[in-house]
Amino acid sequence: MALLAITPDATAAALLARLAPDGELGPATRSTLRVGRLAAVPALAMLGLAWFRRDALRRGLAWLLAVLAAVPHGRWMALLGCVALAPRLAWVALVPSIPWSDFLEYHELAERLLETGRFATAEGAPTAFRPMGYPAFLAAVYALGGGIGAVGVLNALFGAATSLLTWELARHRGGEGPARLAALFVALMPSQIGYTSLLAAEVPFTAAALGSLVLAQRAFAERSGRAWWLAAACGALLGAALMLRAHAAAAALAIALAGALAGRRALGLVAVVAVVSAVLPAAWGLRNLRELGAFVPFSTNGGVNLHFGNNGMTNGTGLELLDPQKDATSGIADEVERSRAGTRLALDFWREHPEALPALAARKLFWFSATDGVWTHWAFGGLPWERKETARRAALALATLAHALLLAAALFELALFRRRADQRASAEPLAEWYLAFTVLLAVVAIAQERYRFPVAPVLAMAAGLLAARFAARDQRL
């Protein structure tokens, strides 16, 4: 996006047209890219200014990191919690959620679950098209007398927990200063705040997935019998994350890889994590075997998403196939058979068009990382505000600017300094593998921007380490 910001308009338009196989981008996509391109201009200017004023920036960062590291442990936790909670609660109050699109479906599934005790469609048929975790969470909130506003408050608490977990995960490897700076990045990121008012699984999912990594980190470091209890707690939290989004497979793979590299005892801990985390998916799979005739541990949209991201007309996000006339699986009423058909179609595409896969993977990576504003459509779309489009564009520009700066810093750290033999400090490897597996899942399936939300803490950790590296007087970038 930064490169597109300084590219002549005609050339940029030609390049953007290649992001869609048919050369046609939808109006919402064009609007998002246009605002994102504009936001990249100040991002480039800020990066240029930072470079030319690097000595002053170095001194400022050194001072900030020292101040952050000097705050006592307990006071820091309270301060970070307040810094994360305040903007989220303010956002929930100022931009109330009016469910629509996927979020309306979550809301209605929760209401039917509460009323009938069944996970069913509006017609009363059993369904597993959506993962059951988030509708079940909403139903629990509604059952306790809470409403959509209460969900927003809980999301604010989950967001604060994510900031604290970012600090906890990073501090053992990167030190207190960089870890605390990373936690502040997460606390104040516009998109991390903007999702708070939505009935979306992203916020609790991110807290659960990150929490499982923190517990795995502690279990692998613990030398007493307490490690086994930590592994069991990690498995329980990972199982909950899997029921919110199957993308928690990225966290599961990261934990498994960490265990494989840490020795025989760690493999035993990984086995405990695997067994405990499988309880909820197994129970849900048995329910689906009884109700739908197939053992489906997560949801019946896996094959559909695989097909949406791998076909001759997609740009990698799968949004084109929301048009039933383009979706070859839309006429299949049976959820299980539709998922199987989607898997077959995706595999057929891979086998028949291997030459198209590199370009498709490149488009997926672009859409996965280029902008940070899809949430603005959902947050503002249902509001009756007269000037909501102006507010949405401002939020989109601010979020994309913050994302561009964070992503640039994270990529600089991860791509450059991880390869230097004299640099031994690193962010927590669990987090980096979690990022790598998340990107891999996006390349294999679909790469919508929202699937990047849970790895923002990892990008923040890398950016915090880069800040510390830059602030050190004995380092030269």
Tab-separated table of C-alpha atoms in Angstrom:
chain	number	residue	atom	x	y	z
A	1	MET	CA	0.000	0.000	0.000
A	2	ALA	CA	2.868	2.374	0.769
A	3	LEU	CA	4.359	1.753	-2.682
A	4	LEU	CA	0.965	2.350	-4.285
A	5	ALA	CA	0.763	5.667	-2.442
A	6	ILE	CA	3.671	7.081	-4.466
A	7	THR	CA	2.717	5.396	-7.743
A	8	PRO	CA	1.070	7.534	-10.467
A	9	ASP	CA	-2.717	7.181	-10.535
A	10	ALA	CA	-2.931	5.417	-13.900
A	11	THR	CA	-0.238	2.910	-12.964
A	12	ALA	CA	-1.784	2.311	-9.533
A	13	ALA	CA	-5.192	1.701	-11.115
A	14	ALA	CA	-3.673	-0.858	-13.501
A	15	LEU	CA	-1.879	-2.615	-10.666
A	16	LEU	CA	-4.975	-2.683	-8.458
A	17	ALA	CA	-7.038	-4.115	-11.308
A	18	ARG	CA	-4.749	-7.150	-11.263
A	19	LEU	CA	-5.906	-7.906	-7.728
A	20	ALA	CA	-9.128	-9.240	-9.233
A	21	PRO	CA	-8.919	-11.967	-11.905
A	22	ASP	CA	-11.507	-10.205	-14.070
A	23	GLY	CA	-9.927	-6.775	-13.562
A	24	GLU	CA	-13.059	-5.441	-11.838
A	25	LEU	CA	-12.993	-4.349	-8.199
A	26	GLY	CA	-16.222	-3.783	-6.274
A	27	PRO	CA	-17.131	-0.256	-5.079
A	28	ALA	CA	-16.513	-1.077	-1.405
A	29	THR	CA	-13.101	-2.519	-2.262
A	30	ARG	CA	-12.179	0.517	-4.357
A	31	SER	CA	-13.255	2.838	-1.545
A	32	THR	CA	-11.206	0.944	1.017
A	33	LEU	CA	-8.132	0.912	-1.207
A	34	ARG	CA	-8.503	4.602	-2.047
A	35	VAL	CA	-8.649	5.657	1.591
A	36	GLY	CA	-5.916	3.174	2.477
A	37	ARG	CA	-3.703	4.608	-0.239
A	38	LEU	CA	-4.249	8.103	1.116
A	39	ALA	CA	-3.432	6.930	4.631
A	40	ALA	CA	-0.164	5.452	3.388
A	41	VAL	CA	1.064	8.918	2.351
A	42	PRO	CA	1.367	10.285	5.920
A	43	ALA	CA	2.776	6.917	6.978
A	44	LEU	CA	5.609	7.304	4.479
A	45	ALA	CA	6.118	10.908	5.559
A	46	MET	CA	6.308	9.887	9.217
A	47	LEU	CA	8.799	7.118	8.451
A	48	GLY	CA	10.919	9.540	6.427
A	49	LEU	CA	10.857	12.118	9.214
A	50	ALA	CA	11.771	9.436	11.746
A	51	TRP	CA	14.804	8.500	9.678
A	52	PHE	CA	16.060	12.037	9.209
A	53	ARG	CA	15.480	12.779	12.895
A	54	ARG	CA	16.686	9.387	14.034
A	55	ASP	CA	19.026	10.660	16.748
A	56	ALA	CA	16.218	12.558	18.454
A	57	LEU	CA	13.917	9.571	17.954
A	58	ARG	CA	16.542	7.268	19.428
A	59	ARG	CA	16.797	9.425	22.559
A	60	GLY	CA	13.014	9.652	22.874
A	61	LEU	CA	12.539	5.916	22.558
A	62	ALA	CA	15.308	5.220	25.067
A	63	TRP	CA	13.615	7.550	27.554
A	64	LEU	CA	10.165	6.038	26.948
A	65	LEU	CA	11.380	2.452	27.311
A	66	ALA	CA	13.228	3.326	30.516
A	67	VAL	CA	10.140	5.003	31.975
A	68	LEU	CA	7.923	2.061	31.065
A	69	ALA	CA	10.351	-0.481	32.525
A	70	ALA	CA	10.627	1.506	35.774
A	71	VAL	CA	6.905	1.353	36.616
A	72	PRO	CA	6.354	-1.203	39.416
A	73	HIS	CA	4.772	-4.476	38.328
A	74	GLY	CA	1.401	-4.089	40.046
A	75	ARG	CA	1.037	-0.432	39.136
A	76	TRP	CA	1.872	-1.240	35.511
A	77	MET	CA	-0.858	-3.877	35.308
A	78	ALA	CA	-3.426	-1.428	36.661
A	79	LEU	CA	-2.205	1.356	34.365
A	80	LEU	CA	-2.264	-0.844	31.261
A	81	GLY	CA	-5.707	-2.135	32.140
A	82	CYS	CA	-7.042	1.423	32.419
A	83	VAL	CA	-5.339	2.567	29.205
A	84	ALA	CA	-6.865	-0.381	27.321
A	85	LEU	CA	-10.316	-0.222	28.925
A	86	ALA	CA	-11.008	3.503	28.685
A	87	PRO	CA	-11.063	3.897	24.863
A	88	ARG	CA	-12.912	0.612	24.413
A	89	LEU	CA	-15.682	1.504	26.832
A	90	ALA	CA	-15.909	4.970	25.277
A	91	TRP	CA	-16.190	3.405	21.816
A	92	VAL	CA	-18.969	1.054	22.932
A	93	ALA	CA	-20.874	4.026	24.353
A	94	LEU	CA	-20.368	6.313	21.348
A	95	VAL	CA	-20.711	3.740	18.533
A	96	PRO	CA	-23.349	1.234	19.693
A	97	SER	CA	-23.533	-2.030	17.818
A	98	ILE	CA	-26.470	-2.609	15.502
A	99	PRO	CA	-26.029	-6.220	14.316
A	100	TRP	CA	-26.122	-6.873	10.603
A	101	SER	CA	-24.392	-9.196	8.134
A	102	ASP	CA	-22.616	-12.091	9.923
A	103	PHE	CA	-23.135	-10.437	13.282
A	104	LEU	CA	-26.895	-10.503	12.947
A	105	GLU	CA	-26.645	-14.225	12.243
A	106	TYR	CA	-24.613	-14.768	15.419
A	107	HIS	CA	-27.208	-12.792	17.361
A	108	GLU	CA	-30.134	-14.767	15.940
A	109	LEU	CA	-28.393	-18.114	16.515
A	110	ALA	CA	-27.854	-17.103	20.140
A	111	GLU	CA	-31.491	-16.099	20.573
A	112	ARG	CA	-32.734	-19.385	19.099
A	113	LEU	CA	-30.302	-21.342	21.272
A	114	LEU	CA	-31.633	-19.530	24.332
A	115	GLU	CA	-35.277	-20.010	23.346
A	116	THR	CA	-35.181	-23.600	22.088
A	117	GLY	CA	-31.988	-25.090	23.473
A	118	ARG	CA	-31.014	-26.023	19.915
A	119	PHE	CA	-28.371	-24.733	17.522
A	120	ALA	CA	-30.707	-24.333	14.554
A	121	THR	CA	-31.556	-22.219	11.521
A	122	ALA	CA	-34.560	-19.908	11.374
A	123	GLU	CA	-36.473	-22.811	9.804
A	124	GLY	CA	-35.658	-25.042	12.778
A	125	ALA	CA	-33.133	-27.279	10.990
A	126	PRO	CA	-29.968	-28.253	12.917
A	127	THR	CA	-26.918	-26.371	11.710
A	128	ALA	CA	-23.169	-26.259	12.228
A	129	PHE	CA	-22.344	-23.767	9.498
A	130	ARG	CA	-21.152	-21.273	12.104
A	131	PRO	CA	-18.790	-22.420	14.872
A	132	MET	CA	-20.892	-22.851	17.978
A	133	GLY	CA	-18.595	-21.063	20.446
A	134	TYR	CA	-19.549	-17.450	19.824
A	135	PRO	CA	-23.340	-17.903	19.573
A	136	ALA	CA	-23.136	-19.989	22.775
A	137	PHE	CA	-21.197	-17.167	24.452
A	138	LEU	CA	-23.822	-14.626	23.358
A	139	ALA	CA	-26.620	-16.896	24.581
A	140	ALA	CA	-24.935	-17.122	27.990
A	141	VAL	CA	-24.714	-13.323	28.202
A	142	TYR	CA	-28.349	-12.951	27.174
A	143	ALA	CA	-29.423	-15.631	29.659
A	144	LEU	CA	-27.794	-13.665	32.489
A	145	GLY	CA	-29.870	-10.615	31.590
A	146	GLY	CA	-27.261	-8.839	29.506
A	147	GLY	CA	-27.840	-7.439	26.062
A	148	ILE	CA	-25.736	-6.249	23.168
A	149	GLY	CA	-24.325	-3.461	25.331
A	150	ALA	CA	-23.149	-6.014	27.886
A	151	VAL	CA	-21.349	-7.898	25.129
A	152	GLY	CA	-19.514	-4.683	24.279
A	153	VAL	CA	-18.412	-4.278	27.894
A	154	LEU	CA	-17.172	-7.876	27.953
A	155	ASN	CA	-15.355	-7.263	24.677
A	156	ALA	CA	-13.646	-4.285	26.319
A	157	LEU	CA	-12.487	-6.582	29.128
A	158	PHE	CA	-11.252	-9.140	26.585
A	159	GLY	CA	-9.376	-6.373	24.784
A	160	ALA	CA	-7.717	-5.266	28.016
A	161	ALA	CA	-6.820	-8.894	28.727
A	162	THR	CA	-5.238	-9.150	25.268
A	163	SER	CA	-3.016	-6.162	26.049
A	164	LEU	CA	-1.932	-7.747	29.344
A	165	LEU	CA	-1.305	-11.096	27.652
A	166	THR	CA	0.822	-9.395	24.989
A	167	TRP	CA	3.019	-7.982	27.739
A	168	GLU	CA	3.201	-11.311	29.561
A	169	LEU	CA	4.085	-13.267	26.427
A	170	ALA	CA	6.803	-10.841	25.306
A	171	ARG	CA	8.538	-9.823	28.518
A	172	HIS	CA	10.433	-13.051	29.226
A	173	ARG	CA	12.334	-12.819	25.940
A	174	GLY	CA	12.309	-9.176	24.958
A	175	GLY	CA	12.541	-7.479	28.359
A	176	GLU	CA	10.127	-5.253	30.237
A	177	GLY	CA	10.509	-2.082	28.168
A	178	PRO	CA	9.801	-3.559	24.705
A	179	ALA	CA	7.070	-5.830	26.081
A	180	ARG	CA	5.279	-2.949	27.755
A	181	LEU	CA	5.554	-0.823	24.634
A	182	ALA	CA	4.055	-3.681	22.605
A	183	ALA	CA	1.183	-3.945	25.079
A	184	LEU	CA	0.506	-0.218	24.678
A	185	PHE	CA	0.431	-0.641	20.892
A	186	VAL	CA	-2.281	-3.284	21.287
A	187	ALA	CA	-4.169	-1.202	23.834
A	188	LEU	CA	-4.346	1.819	21.520
A	189	MET	CA	-4.567	0.290	18.015
A	190	PRO	CA	-7.692	1.742	16.325
A	191	SER	CA	-8.842	-1.590	14.874
A	192	GLN	CA	-8.337	-3.372	18.197
A	193	ILE	CA	-10.641	-0.755	19.719
A	194	GLY	CA	-13.070	-0.627	16.785
A	195	TYR	CA	-14.000	-4.317	16.934
A	196	THR	CA	-15.120	-3.904	20.562
A	197	SER	CA	-18.652	-2.791	19.695
A	198	LEU	CA	-19.231	-5.605	17.172
A	199	LEU	CA	-20.881	-8.953	17.860
A	200	ALA	CA	-17.767	-10.583	16.417
A	201	ALA	CA	-15.741	-13.551	17.624
A	202	GLU	CA	-12.424	-11.812	16.916
A	203	VAL	CA	-12.051	-10.109	20.309
A	204	PRO	CA	-12.680	-13.086	22.654
A	205	PHE	CA	-10.918	-15.399	20.216
A	206	THR	CA	-7.753	-13.285	20.279
A	207	ALA	CA	-7.705	-13.261	24.078
A	208	ALA	CA	-8.243	-17.037	24.235
A	209	ALA	CA	-5.617	-17.875	21.590
A	210	LEU	CA	-3.031	-15.552	23.131
A	211	GLY	CA	-3.847	-16.899	26.591
A	212	SER	CA	-3.173	-20.439	25.405
A	213	LEU	CA	0.268	-19.344	24.150
A	214	VAL	CA	1.065	-17.708	27.498
A	215	LEU	CA	0.060	-20.861	29.391
A	216	ALA	CA	2.101	-23.033	27.013
A	217	GLN	CA	5.100	-20.758	27.518
A	218	ARG	CA	4.783	-21.104	31.282
A	219	ALA	CA	4.245	-24.867	31.118
A	220	PHE	CA	7.372	-25.409	29.024
A	221	ALA	CA	9.438	-23.243	31.402
A	222	GLU	CA	8.099	-24.840	34.608
A	223	ARG	CA	10.161	-27.683	36.108
A	224	SER	CA	7.740	-28.821	38.804
A	225	GLY	CA	4.549	-30.839	38.658
A	226	ARG	CA	2.697	-27.554	38.182
A	227	ALA	CA	3.649	-27.736	34.502
A	228	TRP	CA	1.054	-30.434	33.907
A	229	TRP	CA	-1.712	-28.277	35.376
A	230	LEU	CA	-0.597	-25.374	33.237
A	231	ALA	CA	-0.692	-27.648	30.180
A	232	ALA	CA	-4.228	-28.735	31.071
A	233	ALA	CA	-5.314	-25.094	31.464
A	234	CYS	CA	-3.673	-24.303	28.131
A	235	GLY	CA	-5.630	-27.135	26.513
A	236	ALA	CA	-8.918	-25.897	27.983
A	237	LEU	CA	-8.354	-22.368	26.706
A	238	LEU	CA	-7.182	-23.629	23.315
A	239	GLY	CA	-10.291	-25.807	23.058
A	240	ALA	CA	-12.464	-22.757	23.747
A	241	ALA	CA	-10.566	-20.816	21.075
A	242	LEU	CA	-11.107	-23.635	18.576
A	243	MET	CA	-14.852	-23.471	19.170
A	244	LEU	CA	-14.796	-19.727	18.538
A	245	ARG	CA	-12.750	-20.018	15.334
A	246	ALA	CA	-11.054	-22.987	13.723
A	247	HIS	CA	-8.183	-20.568	12.984
A	248	ALA	CA	-7.000	-21.462	16.489
A	249	ALA	CA	-5.324	-24.318	14.626
A	250	ALA	CA	-2.491	-21.814	14.110
A	251	ALA	CA	-1.993	-21.570	17.885
A	252	ALA	CA	-2.244	-25.355	18.207
A	253	LEU	CA	0.437	-25.856	15.552
A	254	ALA	CA	2.694	-23.276	17.232
A	255	ILE	CA	2.384	-25.060	20.592
A	256	ALA	CA	3.023	-28.456	18.997
A	257	LEU	CA	6.119	-27.172	17.193
A	258	ALA	CA	7.442	-25.534	20.363
A	259	GLY	CA	6.996	-28.809	22.225
A	260	ALA	CA	8.713	-30.814	19.512
A	261	LEU	CA	11.749	-28.534	19.719
A	262	ALA	CA	11.861	-28.362	23.513
A	263	GLY	CA	12.529	-32.005	24.348
A	264	ARG	CA	10.799	-35.197	25.474
A	265	ARG	CA	9.161	-33.728	28.579
A	266	ALA	CA	7.636	-30.914	26.547
A	267	LEU	CA	6.150	-33.472	24.176
A	268	GLY	CA	4.328	-34.963	27.131
A	269	LEU	CA	2.952	-31.520	27.961
A	270	VAL	CA	1.864	-31.087	24.349
A	271	ALA	CA	0.016	-34.413	24.603
A	272	VAL	CA	-1.893	-33.094	27.627
A	273	VAL	CA	-2.722	-29.901	25.732
A	274	ALA	CA	-3.938	-31.948	22.755
A	275	VAL	CA	-6.158	-34.252	24.804
A	276	VAL	CA	-7.794	-31.480	26.817
A	277	SER	CA	-8.252	-29.173	23.829
A	278	ALA	CA	-9.985	-31.977	21.916
A	279	VAL	CA	-12.816	-32.380	24.454
A	280	LEU	CA	-15.090	-29.591	23.181
A	281	PRO	CA	-14.493	-30.263	19.442
A	282	ALA	CA	-15.133	-33.971	20.037
A	283	ALA	CA	-18.386	-33.277	21.881
A	284	TRP	CA	-19.518	-30.907	19.134
A	285	GLY	CA	-18.503	-33.430	16.488
A	286	LEU	CA	-20.634	-36.105	18.133
A	287	ARG	CA	-23.574	-33.720	18.236
A	288	ASN	CA	-23.137	-33.100	14.509
A	289	LEU	CA	-22.832	-36.819	13.851
A	290	ARG	CA	-26.200	-37.282	15.511
A	291	GLU	CA	-27.899	-34.232	13.973
A	292	LEU	CA	-26.214	-33.940	10.561
A	293	GLY	CA	-24.932	-37.444	9.917
A	294	ALA	CA	-21.231	-36.564	9.897
A	295	PHE	CA	-18.558	-36.007	12.527
A	296	VAL	CA	-17.786	-32.290	12.158
A	297	PRO	CA	-15.683	-30.996	15.065
A	298	PHE	CA	-15.771	-27.295	14.150
A	299	SER	CA	-18.142	-26.134	11.417
A	300	THR	CA	-19.502	-27.111	8.037
A	301	ASN	CA	-18.137	-24.035	6.288
A	302	GLY	CA	-14.533	-25.227	6.073
A	303	GLY	CA	-14.854	-26.684	2.595
A	304	VAL	CA	-16.902	-23.708	1.440
A	305	ASN	CA	-14.200	-21.281	2.571
A	306	LEU	CA	-11.532	-23.410	0.920
A	307	HIS	CA	-13.464	-23.208	-2.355
A	308	PHE	CA	-14.127	-19.472	-1.943
A	309	GLY	CA	-10.396	-18.819	-1.730
A	310	ASN	CA	-9.328	-21.187	-4.510
A	311	ASN	CA	-11.128	-20.838	-7.815
A	312	GLY	CA	-10.714	-19.115	-11.149
A	313	MET	CA	-12.585	-15.910	-10.281
A	314	THR	CA	-11.533	-15.101	-6.733
A	315	ASN	CA	-9.104	-12.372	-5.689
A	316	GLY	CA	-8.248	-14.456	-2.632
A	317	THR	CA	-10.809	-13.041	-0.187
A	318	GLY	CA	-13.707	-15.171	-1.401
A	319	LEU	CA	-16.079	-12.202	-1.306
A	320	GLU	CA	-16.909	-12.595	-5.011
A	321	LEU	CA	-18.568	-15.927	-4.328
A	322	LEU	CA	-21.068	-14.382	-1.929
A	323	ASP	CA	-23.025	-13.935	-5.157
A	324	PRO	CA	-24.958	-17.251	-5.436
A	325	GLN	CA	-24.660	-17.134	-9.220
A	326	LYS	CA	-20.877	-17.439	-8.878
A	327	ASP	CA	-20.812	-19.946	-6.011
A	328	ALA	CA	-20.907	-23.472	-7.399
A	329	THR	CA	-21.913	-24.832	-3.966
A	330	SER	CA	-24.814	-22.470	-3.260
A	331	GLY	CA	-27.483	-24.809	-4.582
A	332	ILE	CA	-26.548	-27.638	-2.201
A	333	ALA	CA	-28.960	-27.590	0.747
A	334	ASP	CA	-27.156	-30.168	2.887
A	335	GLU	CA	-24.419	-28.386	4.874
A	336	VAL	CA	-22.122	-31.380	5.090
A	337	GLU	CA	-22.368	-32.187	1.393
A	338	ARG	CA	-21.860	-28.522	0.511
A	339	SER	CA	-18.639	-28.456	2.540
A	340	ARG	CA	-17.428	-31.644	0.870
A	341	ALA	CA	-18.267	-30.229	-2.549
A	342	GLY	CA	-16.301	-27.064	-1.721
A	343	THR	CA	-13.269	-29.121	-0.758
A	344	ARG	CA	-13.475	-31.123	-3.986
A	345	LEU	CA	-13.740	-27.969	-6.076
A	346	ALA	CA	-10.725	-26.394	-4.350
A	347	LEU	CA	-8.616	-29.523	-4.790
A	348	ASP	CA	-9.656	-29.735	-8.433
A	349	PHE	CA	-8.589	-26.121	-8.957
A	350	TRP	CA	-5.175	-26.757	-7.379
A	351	ARG	CA	-4.655	-29.844	-9.518
A	352	GLU	CA	-5.868	-28.307	-12.790
A	353	HIS	CA	-4.348	-24.822	-12.450
A	354	PRO	CA	-1.026	-25.077	-10.600
A	355	GLU	CA	0.336	-22.174	-12.657
A	356	ALA	CA	-2.292	-19.835	-11.139
A	357	LEU	CA	-1.393	-20.558	-7.515
A	358	PRO	CA	1.621	-18.194	-7.113
A	359	ALA	CA	-0.345	-15.166	-8.352
A	360	LEU	CA	-3.322	-16.162	-6.216
A	361	ALA	CA	-1.081	-16.494	-3.157
A	362	ALA	CA	0.344	-13.014	-3.839
A	363	ARG	CA	-3.148	-11.525	-4.064
A	364	LYS	CA	-4.101	-13.218	-0.789
A	365	LEU	CA	-1.071	-11.792	0.982
A	366	PHE	CA	-1.930	-8.333	-0.336
A	367	TRP	CA	-5.522	-8.441	0.885
A	368	PHE	CA	-4.393	-9.983	4.168
A	369	SER	CA	-2.056	-7.092	4.973
A	370	ALA	CA	-2.821	-4.002	2.863
A	371	THR	CA	-5.576	-2.226	4.821
A	372	ASP	CA	-7.080	-2.217	8.275
A	373	GLY	CA	-10.555	-0.856	7.857
A	374	VAL	CA	-13.096	-3.525	6.963
A	375	TRP	CA	-14.449	-3.283	10.503
A	376	THR	CA	-15.553	0.295	9.803
A	377	HIS	CA	-18.219	-0.965	7.369
A	378	TRP	CA	-19.707	-3.150	10.092
A	379	ALA	CA	-19.339	-0.675	12.951
A	380	PHE	CA	-20.936	2.258	11.107
A	381	GLY	CA	-23.105	0.438	8.562
A	382	GLY	CA	-26.184	-0.004	10.748
A	383	LEU	CA	-26.061	3.420	12.422
A	384	PRO	CA	-28.649	6.099	11.546
A	385	TRP	CA	-26.075	8.909	11.681
A	386	GLU	CA	-26.379	11.554	9.000
A	387	ARG	CA	-22.614	11.864	8.532
A	388	LYS	CA	-21.663	8.293	9.277
A	389	GLU	CA	-19.772	7.879	5.986
A	390	THR	CA	-17.478	10.764	6.902
A	391	ALA	CA	-16.870	9.205	10.315
A	392	ARG	CA	-16.258	5.823	8.720
A	393	ARG	CA	-13.686	7.186	6.288
A	394	ALA	CA	-11.865	8.993	9.087
A	395	ALA	CA	-11.766	5.809	11.179
A	396	LEU	CA	-10.607	3.804	8.159
A	397	ALA	CA	-7.799	6.252	7.409
A	398	LEU	CA	-6.622	6.378	11.038
A	399	ALA	CA	-6.712	2.587	11.413
A	400	THR	CA	-4.852	2.012	8.152
A	401	LEU	CA	-2.218	4.607	9.067
A	402	ALA	CA	-1.594	2.931	12.436
A	403	HIS	CA	-1.528	-0.496	10.805
A	404	ALA	CA	0.911	0.641	8.086
A	405	LEU	CA	3.362	1.959	10.672
A	406	LEU	CA	3.073	-1.119	12.887
A	407	LEU	CA	3.397	-3.532	9.967
A	408	ALA	CA	6.428	-1.695	8.567
A	409	ALA	CA	8.193	-1.842	11.933
A	410	ALA	CA	7.285	-5.501	12.490
A	411	LEU	CA	8.418	-6.608	9.034
A	412	PHE	CA	11.660	-4.669	9.398
A	413	GLU	CA	12.361	-6.457	12.682
A	414	LEU	CA	11.254	-9.930	11.624
A	415	ALA	CA	12.739	-9.904	8.122
A	416	LEU	CA	16.049	-8.167	8.814
A	417	PHE	CA	17.215	-8.760	12.353
A	418	ARG	CA	16.086	-12.374	12.683
A	419	ARG	CA	18.744	-13.213	10.083
A	420	ARG	CA	21.634	-11.488	11.773
A	421	ALA	CA	23.830	-13.889	13.705
A	422	ASP	CA	24.815	-11.243	16.265
A	423	GLN	CA	21.214	-10.596	17.293
A	424	ARG	CA	20.098	-13.152	19.872
A	425	ALA	CA	17.164	-11.335	21.432
A	426	SER	CA	13.848	-12.299	19.926
A	427	ALA	CA	10.160	-12.134	20.586
A	428	GLU	CA	8.596	-15.241	22.023
A	429	PRO	CA	9.008	-17.960	19.316
A	430	LEU	CA	5.540	-19.296	20.110
A	431	ALA	CA	4.104	-15.976	18.985
A	432	GLU	CA	6.207	-15.854	15.832
A	433	TRP	CA	5.173	-19.366	14.831
A	434	TYR	CA	1.573	-18.431	15.555
A	435	LEU	CA	1.964	-15.548	13.095
A	436	ALA	CA	3.599	-17.807	10.494
A	437	PHE	CA	0.884	-20.466	10.710
A	438	THR	CA	-1.863	-17.830	10.546
A	439	VAL	CA	-0.379	-16.439	7.325
A	440	LEU	CA	-0.060	-19.982	5.955
A	441	LEU	CA	-3.736	-20.705	6.667
A	442	ALA	CA	-4.681	-17.477	4.886
A	443	VAL	CA	-2.651	-18.440	1.812
A	444	VAL	CA	-4.184	-21.918	1.729
A	445	ALA	CA	-7.808	-20.853	2.301
A	446	ILE	CA	-9.064	-17.251	2.199
A	447	ALA	CA	-7.254	-14.084	3.231
A	448	GLN	CA	-9.806	-11.608	4.472
A	449	GLU	CA	-8.406	-8.753	6.523
A	450	ARG	CA	-10.399	-9.731	9.625
A	451	TYR	CA	-8.388	-12.959	9.972
A	452	ARG	CA	-5.301	-10.845	10.682
A	453	PHE	CA	-6.863	-9.264	13.783
A	454	PRO	CA	-5.692	-12.029	16.187
A	455	VAL	CA	-2.004	-11.654	15.247
A	456	ALA	CA	-1.822	-7.892	15.852
A	457	PRO	CA	-0.202	-8.597	19.259
A	458	VAL	CA	2.630	-10.476	17.523
A	459	LEU	CA	3.239	-7.549	15.168
A	460	ALA	CA	3.231	-5.253	18.198
A	461	MET	CA	5.811	-7.440	19.939
A	462	ALA	CA	8.116	-7.246	16.932
A	463	ALA	CA	7.637	-3.478	16.713
A	464	GLY	CA	8.483	-3.133	20.407
A	465	LEU	CA	11.711	-5.050	19.901
A	466	LEU	CA	12.638	-2.878	16.929
A	467	ALA	CA	12.074	0.227	19.069
A	468	ALA	CA	14.404	-1.162	21.737
A	469	ARG	CA	17.000	-2.092	19.139
A	470	PHE	CA	16.816	1.385	17.611
A	471	ALA	CA	17.034	3.074	21.017
A	472	ALA	CA	20.227	1.207	21.964
A	473	ARG	CA	23.198	3.452	21.273
A	474	ASP	CA	25.430	0.530	20.314
A	475	GLN	CA	23.061	-0.519	17.489
A	476	ARG	CA	23.146	1.009	14.023
A	477	LEU	CA	20.236	0.481	11.646
